[in-house]
Short mmCIF file of C-alpha atoms in Angstrom, two decimals:
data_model
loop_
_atom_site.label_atom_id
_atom_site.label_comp_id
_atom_site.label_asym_id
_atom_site.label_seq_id
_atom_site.Cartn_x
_atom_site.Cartn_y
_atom_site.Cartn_z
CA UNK H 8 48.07 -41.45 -72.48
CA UNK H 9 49.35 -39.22 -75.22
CA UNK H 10 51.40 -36.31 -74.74
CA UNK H 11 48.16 -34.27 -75.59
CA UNK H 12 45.45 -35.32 -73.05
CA UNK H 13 48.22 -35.33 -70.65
CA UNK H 14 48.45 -31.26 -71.34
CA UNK H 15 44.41 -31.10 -70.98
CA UNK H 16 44.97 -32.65 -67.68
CA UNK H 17 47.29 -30.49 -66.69
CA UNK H 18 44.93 -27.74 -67.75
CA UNK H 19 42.14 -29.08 -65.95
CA UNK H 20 44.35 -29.65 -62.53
CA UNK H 21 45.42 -26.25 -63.05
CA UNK H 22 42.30 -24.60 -63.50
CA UNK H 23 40.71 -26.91 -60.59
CA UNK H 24 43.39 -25.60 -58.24
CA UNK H 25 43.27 -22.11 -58.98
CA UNK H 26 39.04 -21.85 -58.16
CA UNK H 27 39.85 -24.30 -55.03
CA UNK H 28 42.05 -21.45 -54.24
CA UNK H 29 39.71 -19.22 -54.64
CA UNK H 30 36.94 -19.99 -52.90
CA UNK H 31 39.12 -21.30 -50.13
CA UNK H 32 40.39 -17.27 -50.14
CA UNK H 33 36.77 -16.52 -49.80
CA UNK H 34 35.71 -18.72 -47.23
CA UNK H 35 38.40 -17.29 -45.27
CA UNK H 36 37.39 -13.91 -45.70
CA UNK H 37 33.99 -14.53 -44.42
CA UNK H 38 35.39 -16.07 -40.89
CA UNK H 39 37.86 -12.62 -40.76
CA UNK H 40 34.97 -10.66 -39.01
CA UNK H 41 37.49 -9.02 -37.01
CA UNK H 42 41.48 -8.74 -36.25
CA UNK H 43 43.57 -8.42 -33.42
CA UNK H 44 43.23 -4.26 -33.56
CA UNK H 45 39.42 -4.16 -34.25
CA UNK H 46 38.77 -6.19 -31.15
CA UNK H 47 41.34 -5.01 -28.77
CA UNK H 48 39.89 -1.47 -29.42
CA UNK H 49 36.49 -2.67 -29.07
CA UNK H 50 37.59 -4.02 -25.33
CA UNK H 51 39.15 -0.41 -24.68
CA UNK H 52 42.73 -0.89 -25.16
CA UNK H 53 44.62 1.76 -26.14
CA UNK H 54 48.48 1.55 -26.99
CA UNK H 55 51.19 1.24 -25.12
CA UNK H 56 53.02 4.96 -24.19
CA UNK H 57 56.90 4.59 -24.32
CA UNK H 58 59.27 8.20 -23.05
CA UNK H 59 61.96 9.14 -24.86
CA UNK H 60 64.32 7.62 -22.71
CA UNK H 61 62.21 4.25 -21.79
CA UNK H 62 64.51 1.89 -24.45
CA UNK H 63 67.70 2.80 -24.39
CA UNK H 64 70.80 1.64 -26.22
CA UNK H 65 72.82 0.06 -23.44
CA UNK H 66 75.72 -1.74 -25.21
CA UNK H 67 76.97 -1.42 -28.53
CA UNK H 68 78.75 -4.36 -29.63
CA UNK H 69 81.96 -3.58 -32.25
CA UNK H 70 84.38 -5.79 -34.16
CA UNK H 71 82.97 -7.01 -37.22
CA UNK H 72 84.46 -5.01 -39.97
CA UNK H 73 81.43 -6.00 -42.24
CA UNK H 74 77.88 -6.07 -42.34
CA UNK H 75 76.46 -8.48 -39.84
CA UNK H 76 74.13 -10.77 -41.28
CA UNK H 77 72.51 -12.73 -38.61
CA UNK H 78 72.58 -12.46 -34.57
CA UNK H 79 71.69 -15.57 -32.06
CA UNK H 80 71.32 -15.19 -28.68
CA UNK H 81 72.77 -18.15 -25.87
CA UNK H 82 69.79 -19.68 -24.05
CA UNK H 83 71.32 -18.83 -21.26
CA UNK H 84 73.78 -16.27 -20.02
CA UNK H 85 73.37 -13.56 -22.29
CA UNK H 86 76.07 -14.53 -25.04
CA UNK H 87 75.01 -14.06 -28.23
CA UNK H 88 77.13 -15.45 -31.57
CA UNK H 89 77.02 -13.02 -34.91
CA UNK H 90 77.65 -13.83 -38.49
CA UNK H 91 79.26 -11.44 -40.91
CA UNK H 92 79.84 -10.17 -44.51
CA UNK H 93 83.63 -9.68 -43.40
CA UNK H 94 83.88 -13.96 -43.30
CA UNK H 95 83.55 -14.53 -39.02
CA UNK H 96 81.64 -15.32 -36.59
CA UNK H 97 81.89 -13.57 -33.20
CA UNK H 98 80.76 -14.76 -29.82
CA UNK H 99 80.21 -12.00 -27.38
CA UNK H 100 79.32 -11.53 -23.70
CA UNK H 101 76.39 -9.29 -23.92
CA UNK H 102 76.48 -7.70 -20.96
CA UNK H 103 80.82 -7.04 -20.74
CA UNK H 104 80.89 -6.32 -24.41
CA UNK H 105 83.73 -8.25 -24.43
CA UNK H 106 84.47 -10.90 -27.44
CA UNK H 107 84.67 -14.41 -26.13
CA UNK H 108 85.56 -16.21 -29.53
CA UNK H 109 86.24 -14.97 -33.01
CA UNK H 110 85.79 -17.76 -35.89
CA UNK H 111 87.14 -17.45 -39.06
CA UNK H 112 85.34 -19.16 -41.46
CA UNK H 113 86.23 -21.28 -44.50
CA UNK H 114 83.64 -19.94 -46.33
CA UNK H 115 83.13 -16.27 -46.23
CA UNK H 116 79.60 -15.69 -47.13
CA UNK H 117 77.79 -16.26 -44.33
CA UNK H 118 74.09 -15.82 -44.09
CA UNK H 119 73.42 -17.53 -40.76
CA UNK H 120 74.48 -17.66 -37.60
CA UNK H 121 72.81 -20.08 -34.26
CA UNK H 122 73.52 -21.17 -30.78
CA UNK H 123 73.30 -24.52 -29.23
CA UNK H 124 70.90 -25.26 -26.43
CA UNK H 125 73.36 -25.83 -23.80
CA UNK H 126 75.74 -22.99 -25.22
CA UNK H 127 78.69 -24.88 -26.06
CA UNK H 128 78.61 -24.81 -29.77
CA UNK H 129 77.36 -22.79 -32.96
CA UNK H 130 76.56 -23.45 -36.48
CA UNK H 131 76.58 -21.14 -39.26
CA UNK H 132 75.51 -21.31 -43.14
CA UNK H 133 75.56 -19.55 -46.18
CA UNK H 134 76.70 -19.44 -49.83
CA UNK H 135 78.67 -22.73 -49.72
CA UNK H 136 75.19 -24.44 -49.50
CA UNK H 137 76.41 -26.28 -46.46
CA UNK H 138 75.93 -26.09 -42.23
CA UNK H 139 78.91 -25.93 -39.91
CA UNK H 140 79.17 -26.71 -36.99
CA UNK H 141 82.12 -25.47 -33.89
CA UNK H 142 82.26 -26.67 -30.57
CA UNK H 143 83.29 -23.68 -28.61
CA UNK H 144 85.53 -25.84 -26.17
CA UNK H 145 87.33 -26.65 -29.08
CA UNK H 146 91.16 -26.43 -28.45
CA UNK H 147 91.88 -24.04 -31.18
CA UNK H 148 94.24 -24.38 -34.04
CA UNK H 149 97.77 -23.38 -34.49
CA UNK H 150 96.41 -20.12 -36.38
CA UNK H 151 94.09 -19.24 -33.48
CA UNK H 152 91.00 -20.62 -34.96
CA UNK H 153 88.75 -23.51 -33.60
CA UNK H 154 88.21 -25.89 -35.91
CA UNK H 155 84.86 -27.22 -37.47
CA UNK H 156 83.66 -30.32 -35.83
CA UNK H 157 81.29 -30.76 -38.11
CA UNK H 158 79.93 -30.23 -41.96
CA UNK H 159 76.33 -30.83 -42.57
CA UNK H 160 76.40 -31.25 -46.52
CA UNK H 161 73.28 -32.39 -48.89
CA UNK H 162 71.53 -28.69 -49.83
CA UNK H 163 71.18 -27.94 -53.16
CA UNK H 164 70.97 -24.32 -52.64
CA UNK H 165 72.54 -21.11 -50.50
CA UNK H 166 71.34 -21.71 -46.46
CA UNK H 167 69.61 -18.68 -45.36
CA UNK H 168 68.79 -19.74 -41.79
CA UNK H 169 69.56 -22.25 -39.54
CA UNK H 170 68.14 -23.04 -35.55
CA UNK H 171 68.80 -25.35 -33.15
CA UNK H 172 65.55 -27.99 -32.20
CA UNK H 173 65.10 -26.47 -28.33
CA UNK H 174 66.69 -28.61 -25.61
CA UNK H 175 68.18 -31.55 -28.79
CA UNK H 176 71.97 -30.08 -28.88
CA UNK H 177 71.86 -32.75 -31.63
CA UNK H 178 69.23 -31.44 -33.90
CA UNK H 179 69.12 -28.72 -36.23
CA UNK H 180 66.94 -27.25 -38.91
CA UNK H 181 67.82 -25.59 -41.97
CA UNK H 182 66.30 -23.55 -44.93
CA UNK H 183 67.78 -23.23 -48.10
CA UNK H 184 67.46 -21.73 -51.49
CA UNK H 185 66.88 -25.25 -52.95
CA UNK H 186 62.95 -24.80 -51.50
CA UNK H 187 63.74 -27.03 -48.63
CA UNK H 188 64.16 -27.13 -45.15
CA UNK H 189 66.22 -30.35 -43.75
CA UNK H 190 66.55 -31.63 -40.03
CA UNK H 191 69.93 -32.31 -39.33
CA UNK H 192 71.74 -35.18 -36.55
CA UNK H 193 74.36 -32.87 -35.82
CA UNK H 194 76.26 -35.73 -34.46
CA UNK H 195 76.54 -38.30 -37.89
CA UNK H 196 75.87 -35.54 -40.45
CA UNK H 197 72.73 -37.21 -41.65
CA UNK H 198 69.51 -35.70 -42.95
CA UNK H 199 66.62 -37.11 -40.86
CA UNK H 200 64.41 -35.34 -43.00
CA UNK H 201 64.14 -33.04 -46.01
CA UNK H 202 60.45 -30.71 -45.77
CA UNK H 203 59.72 -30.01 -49.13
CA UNK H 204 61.74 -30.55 -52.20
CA UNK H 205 60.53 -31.65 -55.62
CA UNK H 206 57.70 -34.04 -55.32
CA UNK H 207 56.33 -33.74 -51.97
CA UNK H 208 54.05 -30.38 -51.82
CA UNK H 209 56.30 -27.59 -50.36
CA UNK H 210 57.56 -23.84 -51.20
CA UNK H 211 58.03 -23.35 -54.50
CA UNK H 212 61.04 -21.18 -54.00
CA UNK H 213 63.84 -19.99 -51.51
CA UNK H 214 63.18 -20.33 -48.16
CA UNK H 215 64.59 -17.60 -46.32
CA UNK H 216 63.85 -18.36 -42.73
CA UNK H 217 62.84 -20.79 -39.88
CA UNK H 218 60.96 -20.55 -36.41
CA UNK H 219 60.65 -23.54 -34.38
CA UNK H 220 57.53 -23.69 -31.75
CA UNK H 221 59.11 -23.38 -28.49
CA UNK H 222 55.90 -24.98 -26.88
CA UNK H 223 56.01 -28.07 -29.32
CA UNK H 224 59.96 -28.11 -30.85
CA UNK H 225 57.93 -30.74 -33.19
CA UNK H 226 56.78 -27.97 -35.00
CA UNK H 227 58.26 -25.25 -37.17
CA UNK H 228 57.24 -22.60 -39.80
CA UNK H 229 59.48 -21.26 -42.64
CA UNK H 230 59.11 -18.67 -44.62
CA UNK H 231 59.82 -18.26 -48.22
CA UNK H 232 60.10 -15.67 -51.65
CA UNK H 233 57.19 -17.37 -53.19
CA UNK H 234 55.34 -15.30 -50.59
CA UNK H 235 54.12 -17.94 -48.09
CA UNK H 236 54.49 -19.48 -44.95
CA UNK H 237 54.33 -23.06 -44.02
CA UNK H 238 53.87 -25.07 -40.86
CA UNK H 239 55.82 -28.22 -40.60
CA UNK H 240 55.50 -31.43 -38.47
CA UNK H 241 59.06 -32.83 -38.17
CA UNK H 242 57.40 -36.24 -38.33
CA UNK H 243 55.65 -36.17 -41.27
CA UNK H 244 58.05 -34.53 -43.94
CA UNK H 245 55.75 -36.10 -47.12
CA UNK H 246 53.46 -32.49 -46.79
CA UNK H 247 53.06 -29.18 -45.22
CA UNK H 248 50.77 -28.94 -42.51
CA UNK H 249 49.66 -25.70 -43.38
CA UNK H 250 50.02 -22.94 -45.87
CA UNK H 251 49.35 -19.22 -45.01
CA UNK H 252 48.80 -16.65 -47.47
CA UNK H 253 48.95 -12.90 -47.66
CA UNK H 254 51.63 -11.82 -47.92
CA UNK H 255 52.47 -9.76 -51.34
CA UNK H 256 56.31 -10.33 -51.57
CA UNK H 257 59.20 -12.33 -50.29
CA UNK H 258 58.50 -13.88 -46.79
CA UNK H 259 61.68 -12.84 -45.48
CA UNK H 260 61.84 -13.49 -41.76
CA UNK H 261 58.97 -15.45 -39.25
CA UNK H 262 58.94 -15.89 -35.78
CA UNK H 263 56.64 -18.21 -33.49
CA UNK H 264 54.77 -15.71 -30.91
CA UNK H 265 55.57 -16.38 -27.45
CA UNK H 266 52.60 -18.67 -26.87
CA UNK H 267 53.44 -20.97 -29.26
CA UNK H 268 50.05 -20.57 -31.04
CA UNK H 269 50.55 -17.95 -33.46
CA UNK H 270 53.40 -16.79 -35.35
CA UNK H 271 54.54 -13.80 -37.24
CA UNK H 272 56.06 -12.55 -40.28
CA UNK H 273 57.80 -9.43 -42.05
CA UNK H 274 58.18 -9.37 -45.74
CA UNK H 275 59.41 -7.11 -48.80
CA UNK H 276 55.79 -6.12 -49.02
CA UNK H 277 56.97 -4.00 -46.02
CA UNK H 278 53.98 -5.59 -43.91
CA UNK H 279 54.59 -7.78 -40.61
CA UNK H 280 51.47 -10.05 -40.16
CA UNK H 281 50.69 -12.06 -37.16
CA UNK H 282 48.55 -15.86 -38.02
CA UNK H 283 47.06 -18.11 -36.22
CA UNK H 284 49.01 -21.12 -36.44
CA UNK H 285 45.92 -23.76 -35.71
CA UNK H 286 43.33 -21.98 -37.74
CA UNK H 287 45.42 -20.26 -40.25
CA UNK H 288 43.53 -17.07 -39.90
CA UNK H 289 45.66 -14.00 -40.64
CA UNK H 290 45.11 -12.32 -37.47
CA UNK H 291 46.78 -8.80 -37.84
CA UNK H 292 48.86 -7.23 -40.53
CA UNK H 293 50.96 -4.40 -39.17
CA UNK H 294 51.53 -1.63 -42.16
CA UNK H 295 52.74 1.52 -42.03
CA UNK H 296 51.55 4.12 -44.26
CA UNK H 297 54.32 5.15 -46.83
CA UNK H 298 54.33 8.70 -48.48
CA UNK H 299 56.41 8.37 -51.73
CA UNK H 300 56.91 6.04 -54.51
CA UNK H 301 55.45 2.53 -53.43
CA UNK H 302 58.42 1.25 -55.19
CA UNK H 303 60.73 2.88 -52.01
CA UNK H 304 58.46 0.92 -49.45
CA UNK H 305 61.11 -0.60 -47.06
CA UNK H 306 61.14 -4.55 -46.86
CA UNK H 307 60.89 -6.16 -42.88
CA UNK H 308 64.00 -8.01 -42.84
CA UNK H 309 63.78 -9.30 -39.47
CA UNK H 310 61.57 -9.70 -36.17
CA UNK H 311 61.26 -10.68 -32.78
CA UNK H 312 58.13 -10.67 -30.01
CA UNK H 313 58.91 -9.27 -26.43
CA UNK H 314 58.35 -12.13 -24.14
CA UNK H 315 54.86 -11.64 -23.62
CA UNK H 316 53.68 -10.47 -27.54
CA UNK H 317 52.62 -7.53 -26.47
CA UNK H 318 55.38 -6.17 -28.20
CA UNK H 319 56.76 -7.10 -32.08
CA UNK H 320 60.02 -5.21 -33.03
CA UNK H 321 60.43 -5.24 -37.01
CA UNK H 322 63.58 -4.36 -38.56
CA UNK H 323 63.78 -2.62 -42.05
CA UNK H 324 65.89 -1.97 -45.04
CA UNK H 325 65.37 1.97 -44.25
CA UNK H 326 67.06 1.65 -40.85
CA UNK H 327 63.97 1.59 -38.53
CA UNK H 328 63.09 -0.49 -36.22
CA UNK H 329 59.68 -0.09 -35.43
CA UNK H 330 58.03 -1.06 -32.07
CA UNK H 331 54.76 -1.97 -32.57
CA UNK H 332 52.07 -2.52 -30.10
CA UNK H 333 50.72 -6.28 -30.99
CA UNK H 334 47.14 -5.71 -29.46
CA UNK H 335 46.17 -2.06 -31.24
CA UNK H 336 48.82 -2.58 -33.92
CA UNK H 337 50.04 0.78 -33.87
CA UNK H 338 54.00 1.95 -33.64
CA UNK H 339 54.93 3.08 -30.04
CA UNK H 340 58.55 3.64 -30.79
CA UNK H 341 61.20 3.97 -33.22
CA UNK H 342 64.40 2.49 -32.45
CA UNK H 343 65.77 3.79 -35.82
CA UNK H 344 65.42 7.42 -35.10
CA UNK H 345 66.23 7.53 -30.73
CA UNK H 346 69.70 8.29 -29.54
CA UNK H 347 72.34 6.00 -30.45
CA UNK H 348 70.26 4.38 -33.52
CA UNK H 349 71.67 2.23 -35.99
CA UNK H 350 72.98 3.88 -38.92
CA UNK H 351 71.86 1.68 -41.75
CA UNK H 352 69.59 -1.24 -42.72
CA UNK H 353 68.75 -3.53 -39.35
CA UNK H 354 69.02 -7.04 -40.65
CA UNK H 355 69.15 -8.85 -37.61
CA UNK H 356 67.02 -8.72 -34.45
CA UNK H 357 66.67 -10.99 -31.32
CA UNK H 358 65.53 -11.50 -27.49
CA UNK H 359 67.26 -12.62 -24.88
CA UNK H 360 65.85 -15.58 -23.10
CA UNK H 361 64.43 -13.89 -19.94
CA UNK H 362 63.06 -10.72 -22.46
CA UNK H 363 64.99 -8.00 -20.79
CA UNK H 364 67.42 -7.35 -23.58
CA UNK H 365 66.78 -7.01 -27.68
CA UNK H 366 69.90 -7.27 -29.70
CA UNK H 367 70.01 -5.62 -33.36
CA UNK H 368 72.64 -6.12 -35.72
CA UNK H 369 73.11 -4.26 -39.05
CA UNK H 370 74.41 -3.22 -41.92
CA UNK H 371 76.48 -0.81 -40.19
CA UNK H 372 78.40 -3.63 -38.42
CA UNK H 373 77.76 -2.88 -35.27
CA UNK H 374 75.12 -4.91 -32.90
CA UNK H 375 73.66 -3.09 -30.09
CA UNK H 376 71.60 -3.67 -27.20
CA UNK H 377 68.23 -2.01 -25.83
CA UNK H 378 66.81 -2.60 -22.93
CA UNK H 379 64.11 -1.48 -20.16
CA UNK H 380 65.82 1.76 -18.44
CA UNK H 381 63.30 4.02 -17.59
CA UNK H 382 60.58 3.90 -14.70
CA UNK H 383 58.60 0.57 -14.69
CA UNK H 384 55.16 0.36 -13.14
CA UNK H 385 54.36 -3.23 -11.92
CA UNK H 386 50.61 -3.91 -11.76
CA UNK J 1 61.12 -40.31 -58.64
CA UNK J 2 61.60 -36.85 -60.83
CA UNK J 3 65.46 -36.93 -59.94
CA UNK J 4 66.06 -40.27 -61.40
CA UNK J 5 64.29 -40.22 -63.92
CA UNK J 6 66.22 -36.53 -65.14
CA UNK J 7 69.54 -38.71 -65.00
CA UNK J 8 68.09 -41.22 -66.93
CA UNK J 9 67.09 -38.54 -69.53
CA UNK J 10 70.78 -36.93 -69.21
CA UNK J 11 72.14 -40.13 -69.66
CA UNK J 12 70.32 -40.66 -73.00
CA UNK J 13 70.96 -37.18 -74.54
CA UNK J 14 71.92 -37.79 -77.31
CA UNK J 15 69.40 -40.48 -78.72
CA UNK J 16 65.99 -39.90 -80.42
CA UNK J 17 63.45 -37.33 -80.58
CA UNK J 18 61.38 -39.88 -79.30
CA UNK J 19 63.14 -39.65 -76.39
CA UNK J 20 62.88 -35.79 -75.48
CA UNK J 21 58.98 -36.69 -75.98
CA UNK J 22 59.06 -39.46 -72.98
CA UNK J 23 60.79 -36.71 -70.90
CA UNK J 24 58.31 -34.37 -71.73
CA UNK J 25 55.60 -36.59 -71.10
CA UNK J 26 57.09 -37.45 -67.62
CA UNK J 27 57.56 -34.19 -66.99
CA UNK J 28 53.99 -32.86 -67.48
CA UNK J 29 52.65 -36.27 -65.80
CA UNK J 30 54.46 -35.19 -62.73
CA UNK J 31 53.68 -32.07 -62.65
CA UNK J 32 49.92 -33.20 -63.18
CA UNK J 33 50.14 -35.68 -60.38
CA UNK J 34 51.28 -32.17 -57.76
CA UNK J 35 48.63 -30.53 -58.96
CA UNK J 36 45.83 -32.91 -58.48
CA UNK J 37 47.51 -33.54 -54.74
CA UNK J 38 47.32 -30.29 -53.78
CA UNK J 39 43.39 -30.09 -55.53
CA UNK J 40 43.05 -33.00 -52.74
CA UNK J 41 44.54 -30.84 -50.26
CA UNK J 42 42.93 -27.32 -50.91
CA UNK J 43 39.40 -29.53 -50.74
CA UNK J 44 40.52 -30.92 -47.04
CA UNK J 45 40.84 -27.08 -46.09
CA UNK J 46 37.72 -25.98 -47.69
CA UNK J 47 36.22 -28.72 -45.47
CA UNK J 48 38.00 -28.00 -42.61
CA UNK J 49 36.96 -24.60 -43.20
CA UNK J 50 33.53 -25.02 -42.68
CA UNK J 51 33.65 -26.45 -39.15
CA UNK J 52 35.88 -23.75 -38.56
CA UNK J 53 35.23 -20.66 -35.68
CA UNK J 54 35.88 -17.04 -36.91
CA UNK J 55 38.51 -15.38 -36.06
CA UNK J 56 36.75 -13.56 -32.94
CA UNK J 57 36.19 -16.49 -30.59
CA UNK J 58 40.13 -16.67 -29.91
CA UNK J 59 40.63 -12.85 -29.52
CA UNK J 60 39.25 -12.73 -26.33
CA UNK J 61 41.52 -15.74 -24.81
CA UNK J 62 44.80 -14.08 -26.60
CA UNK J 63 44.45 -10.65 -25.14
CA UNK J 64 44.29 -11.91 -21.66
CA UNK J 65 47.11 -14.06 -22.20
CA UNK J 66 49.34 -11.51 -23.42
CA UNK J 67 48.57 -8.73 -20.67
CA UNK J 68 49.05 -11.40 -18.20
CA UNK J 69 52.75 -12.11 -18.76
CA UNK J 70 55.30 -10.01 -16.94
CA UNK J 71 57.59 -8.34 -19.76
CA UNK J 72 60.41 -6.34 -18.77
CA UNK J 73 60.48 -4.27 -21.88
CA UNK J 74 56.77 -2.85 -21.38
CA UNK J 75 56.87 0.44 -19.03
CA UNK J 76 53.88 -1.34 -17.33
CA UNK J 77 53.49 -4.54 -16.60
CA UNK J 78 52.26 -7.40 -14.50
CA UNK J 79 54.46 -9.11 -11.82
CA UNK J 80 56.25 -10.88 -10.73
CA UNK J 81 59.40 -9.01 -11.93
CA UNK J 82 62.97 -10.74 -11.99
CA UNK J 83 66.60 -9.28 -10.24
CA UNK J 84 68.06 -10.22 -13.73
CA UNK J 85 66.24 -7.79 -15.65
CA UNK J 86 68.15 -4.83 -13.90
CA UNK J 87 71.43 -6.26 -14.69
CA UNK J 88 71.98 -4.17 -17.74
CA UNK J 89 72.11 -0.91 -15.66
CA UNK J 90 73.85 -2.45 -13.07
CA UNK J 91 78.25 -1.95 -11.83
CA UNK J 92 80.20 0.04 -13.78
CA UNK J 93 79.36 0.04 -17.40
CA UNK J 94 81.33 0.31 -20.59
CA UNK J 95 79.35 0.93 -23.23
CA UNK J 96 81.68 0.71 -25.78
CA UNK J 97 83.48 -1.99 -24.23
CA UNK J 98 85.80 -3.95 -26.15
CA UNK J 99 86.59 -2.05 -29.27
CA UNK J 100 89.52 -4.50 -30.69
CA UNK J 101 89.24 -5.06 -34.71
CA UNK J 102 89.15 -8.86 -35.50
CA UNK J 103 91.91 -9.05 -38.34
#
């Protein structure tokens, strides 16, 4: 075939995808006869009604002399590890306050930061385009520091997030700015698999985060700048499971809903959107209006669900952190504006595994945490 | 396939303007080949699609769920609650606590 009727074909293909697209957007549409607001309203639900004083600041977590980056909590025993412009990673007792290890890394530009299952070691990514990993029982080094056990090596691209496969200390998943994500054996340094990449259909661009289904740890979505989400099946890394569309800008940050059904997202379109993860219906989107240029909308840089969805906590580049009811998707609270608020951009936010404690780190280098302290009402 | 066949090109830079049309050509047949997978794919969702439910018939199932499960960051919720979600306001509390700089 010559070089020219290979370029009609390409035309064709292209054309034939884009009106697949299309109509595939409008069949959607026409099974959207509702979202997660319209009905819950319909059933009389009305939002949740926070005090003042209900979430409160209850520990503010300080060392870092940079801007943290990324926060992880323990799944058990409220540690949590942090990762940091100023080159470290810290691991703190939540509820002391008290730093429990300080790593200094090799590589100072850290983007990521996550604990192992059974809370004896961390890995951490970033700019070097590489994983490591440090087992906390380490005997550290002459100069104080523990040393890396491990390297995980092969990414073409900056690692923007990083998680460990739920209850498999020995597997880990990555997402890079080379368009894939990669399971990892911790314990030979091997890729099992790479999701995505150049010939198998995946994102197109960086992928800035991973959720893995705590229900099924066989699945995961990512999240990526050319404005989608994907679902993954760790067994089958040829394809994407699913694609969900919607969002306007970079995907920056998703996290699986408790149930393990849906997920959500946050994105520099400054919308959070909750999907069905079976059905890929685009349940919800959670916008706020914005008075001023549309060019000054703030971007979600992170998330987290409380432990039953009700609530979704979204962390922006303005410095709020907005607490919006899931159900009637409206904001019940601002954690950027109460007493003892952050005072810059939230970039990291996460729940600790029994859902009485959110951490938030930021740009101002602090990491604090919120929990329940007002009068609860049990039904 | 793609990868090798860019070192292949790489390792024949310098040759023929022949050449640079082959690595065109694979090129444009790869990208042709995505394109026509993902047609194959965007026709399984359109079928999928149309033995699909709408987005109602889940709503009902997902708000029970959620108001069901105790949460210890709602000011109401459902029981049973846990001793360890009181621990943060529990003993004597620093909240600054350790304030050391990491050097």
């Amino acid at each position: 075939m010559s070089v020219a009727e290979l370029k009609e074909r390409h035309i064709a293909a292209t054309a034939t995808v884009n009106s697949l697209r299309e109509r595939l957007k409008q069949r959607r549409q026409l099974l959207l006869d509702t979202d997660v607001a319209g009905y819950a309203k319909s059933q009389g639900r009305s939002a949740i009604s926070f005090s003042p004083t209900d979430l409160v600041c209850c520990r503010i977590l300080q060392g870092h002399t940079g801007k943290v980056y990324s926060l992880d909590w323990a799944p058990e025993r409220n540690r949590i590890v942090s990762a940091s412009q100023d080159g470290r990673l810290i691991v703190w007792n939540a509820l002391t306050s008290q730093k429990t290890h300080a790593i200094k890394l090799q590589c100072p530009w850290v983007r990521t930061c996550a604990f192992g299952p059974n809370g004896q070691s961390v890995a951490c990514g970033g700019l070097d385009s590489a994983c490591s990993i440090f087992n906390l029982n380490s005997q550290v080094e002459r100069d104080g520091n523990i040393p890396v056990s491990r390297v995980l090596t092969g990414h073409k691209g900056y690692v923007y997030s990083c998680q460990y496969v739920p209850d498999q200390e020995t597997h880990l998943i990555t997402s890079s700015g080379d368009q894939t994500c990669v399971l990892w054996d911790v314990t030979t340094g091997q890729r099992i698999s790479v999701f995505g990449g150049e010939f198998p259909s995946g994102h197109t661009a960086d992928v800035l985060s991973v959720s893995i289904n705590s229900s099924n740890s066989k699945m995961f979505v990512s999240g990526s700048c050319d404005t989608t989400a994907r679902l993954w099946d760790t067994r089958i890394a040829s394809r994407a499971v699913r694609t969900y569309h919607g969002h306007q800008g970079d995907v920056n940050t998703v996290k699986f809903f408790p149930d393990g059904q849906r997920f959500g997202t946050g994105s520099d379109d400054g919308t959070c959107r909750l999907y069905d993860m079976r059905t890929g219906h685009q349940l919800q989107v959670y916008s706020k209006q914005h008075n001023g240029d549309d060019n000054d909308i703030p971007i979600v840089t992170s998330i987290a669900f409380s432990i039953s969805g009700r609530l979704l906590f979204a962390g922006y580049s303005s410095g709020d952190c907005y607490v919006w009811d899931t159900l009637v998707a409206e904001v019940v609270l601002n954690l950027g504006t109460v007493h003892n608020s952050h005072e810059s951009r939230i970039s990291c936010i996460g729940l600790s595994s029994d859902g009485s404690a959110l951490c938030t780190g930021s740009w101002d280098k602090n990491l604090k945490i919120w929990a329940f302290g007002g009068h609860r009402r049990v039904i | 396939m793609l990868v090798n066949e860019a070192q292949a090109a790489a390792a024949s830079d310098q040759q023929s303007p022949l050449l640079s049309d082959t690595r065109g050509k694979h090129r444009i047949l790869a990208e042709v080949k995505r394109l026509e997978q993902e047609a194959r794919s965007l026709e399984e969702e359109l079928e999928e699609l149309d033995r699909m439910e709408k987005v109602s018939s889940t709503l009902e199932e997902f708000l029970l769920q959620v108001e069901s499960k105790p949460d210890p960051l709602l000011p109401e919720t459902r029981g049973p609650t846990n001793s360890s979600w009181e621990i943060w306001f529990e003993g004597p509390q620093e909240m600054q606590g350790c304030r050391c700089w990491i050097l």
